[in-house]
């Protein structure tokens, strides 16, 4: 029989409930029976790319009896990296959900991407998770994306435990990895294990709570338990003492026992570690080598023991008719769920849900509170990456997929029709990189539009728009790899040959030096009623607004200075309309014209041949010809860039901004980072996301905001030397 923190002196056994070691204390089983949600764990696997996330997931599936063969990333045989691009590239691209059972607990696990370009997948996963396992490389420690996903988990208040992986590698060191967690992530890391052996000689761990050794023999899947090796007994006692002191400093119950007995018992330590983990005051640190199948059973026991169940987390909050409501994780409460991922598969549209309250059954009608329409649930599926098992129902605490929803998007709230509620959706970051996409064959244009729409439906961090000036279809995302994967998905999934190029920038032309008294006579006689219009124009630059910081004025102003009624008011409006027509194409490079003022100073009419059409034509041709004799310049769009970088990277980032013709307007230091604000030409920002990440080891981020236009260097044209021309 199982007792807290006491392992049987046997090797592990396999059953439908999975193999276990009881290396840590678990929650009381009586509570699991009283509350079914107490036996559920919804967790994510978080890490930097190549820290071993997917391998950890594969070993969990194998040891819980979910799979019968260990999948390997390098062989392309993993369960969660099932997409062809993931297997080709050897990295996780899409968050994949799997389910397994361990020691009577149902575990819903999401393997999240580790590459910075796919951080939005991590955000949407963390929004629906109750806990997480952060995986760290024992050689590299805390890496840039490890830090990023840790901050995301902080933002969502997700409790974590840490697993230091790859202890069998050359240069692996648990203490160094723990120190990097303390220095870079700032929680109190509490190591509950001591490695047995190092590098190639790593064979097991000492469980510091129970002071017993767990050893995995070479070539075996089973863990063997025994006494602490003599060579490590003194060190293990020292570390156990340090663990007790560290926990006593943070937990009142442990402190009380420590003061009374000068030590802390294993059950009290386990209870304190559970409380500290769930409050976020500390993080339990375990270690092992997932590739060699060492350390996974204690990790699973720690997941069950320390991470919260759906009933342990606060009730979800939502709004209805402007008032805030709560829904507890109760199968008998009104149904409420959040859609966090949508997949278009060969068998239909798959919508992934986290059920927060109530029960959903197949065939039922639910209310999409976000879209304001009803949806029918065709099927409910238990997800295991790309494979599924059908369910009759799903209850509070479950993470499942449903088939049959036609319009629900990621972030949509599904609820009982008679108890509407809107849950807060996951936030989506603004795209930072764009490419122009077009079909090579014009006959495939409609298919490309449909494929892009499906991409955006599955991945809300992608944005598709049509540039009104260039006519290009522009696809924007979180990074160059993100867009590369998206375009490749179009090619593979839809059989489309898409061509990708650099988006064109929408330039403008403006007047630098104007012209006065420009005369234009429009006379046309083709028999019958003719056309006659006589106009005199002044063309001048529009003054830049105050605070433009070197930018140029945009827009167009027109006014009339005609006296004596020489041009009637209805014809003045026609002249203005003609001038606006002429702004569509500039004199030097054909870009739209902006930043000028036109004044109608004089004119003449004919009793029979003058008309609105004649004066509109005269206004268009007069301004077009006047612009040819003005001094003009090409304007380029500029954006305000806000870059957040570590202090040690500021110099390189400032130099790179200067090389991109950026003008720094300010910088502010904030807790180890510096926020730099600069104005940069939009054309110089293509490829900046990749460059910034390389200069800051992936830790730099930036946002942009359009601010207007500025003269492009070397684009001024000549014009009238005396400022007066006409005909």
Short mmCIF file of C-alpha atoms in Angstrom, two decimals, residues 42-46 122-134 149-161 276-283 307-308 313-314 354 356:
data_model
loop_
_atom_site.label_atom_id
_atom_site.label_comp_id
_atom_site.label_asym_id
_atom_site.label_seq_id
_atom_site.Cartn_x
_atom_site.Cartn_y
_atom_site.Cartn_z
CA UNK A 42 -3.71 20.20 -16.58
CA UNK A 43 -0.10 21.10 -17.24
CA UNK A 44 2.17 22.38 -19.96
CA UNK A 45 5.78 21.62 -20.77
CA UNK A 46 7.73 24.89 -21.16
CA UNK A 122 2.55 29.22 -25.56
CA UNK A 123 0.33 32.15 -24.52
CA UNK A 124 -2.85 30.40 -25.66
CA UNK A 125 -1.82 27.21 -23.88
CA UNK A 126 -0.92 28.93 -20.61
CA UNK A 127 -4.31 30.64 -20.60
CA UNK A 128 -6.04 27.27 -20.03
CA UNK A 129 -3.45 25.43 -17.88
CA UNK A 130 -3.37 24.99 -14.11
CA UNK A 131 0.34 24.17 -13.82
CA UNK A 132 3.53 23.68 -15.81
CA UNK A 133 6.84 21.85 -15.89
CA UNK A 134 9.71 24.12 -16.92
CA UNK A 149 8.03 31.57 -21.21
CA UNK A 150 8.69 31.83 -17.46
CA UNK A 151 7.58 35.49 -17.56
CA UNK A 152 4.48 34.45 -19.51
CA UNK A 153 3.66 31.88 -16.82
CA UNK A 154 4.12 34.61 -14.21
CA UNK A 155 1.65 36.77 -16.10
CA UNK A 156 -0.99 34.03 -16.04
CA UNK A 157 -0.21 32.98 -12.47
CA UNK A 158 0.59 29.38 -13.46
CA UNK A 159 2.42 27.38 -10.73
CA UNK A 160 5.54 25.55 -11.94
CA UNK A 161 8.01 22.88 -11.01
CA UNK A 276 4.91 27.19 -1.88
CA UNK A 277 4.57 25.83 -5.42
CA UNK A 278 0.92 26.75 -5.72
CA UNK A 279 1.47 30.22 -4.28
CA UNK A 280 4.44 30.83 -6.60
CA UNK A 281 6.79 31.69 -3.73
CA UNK A 282 9.18 28.86 -4.65
CA UNK A 283 9.82 26.31 -7.36
CA UNK A 307 0.80 21.13 -8.97
CA UNK A 308 -2.84 22.14 -8.47
CA UNK A 313 -7.29 27.08 -8.57
CA UNK A 314 -9.62 30.08 -8.14
CA UNK A 354 -10.84 23.89 -21.67
CA UNK A 356 -14.10 25.38 -16.69
#
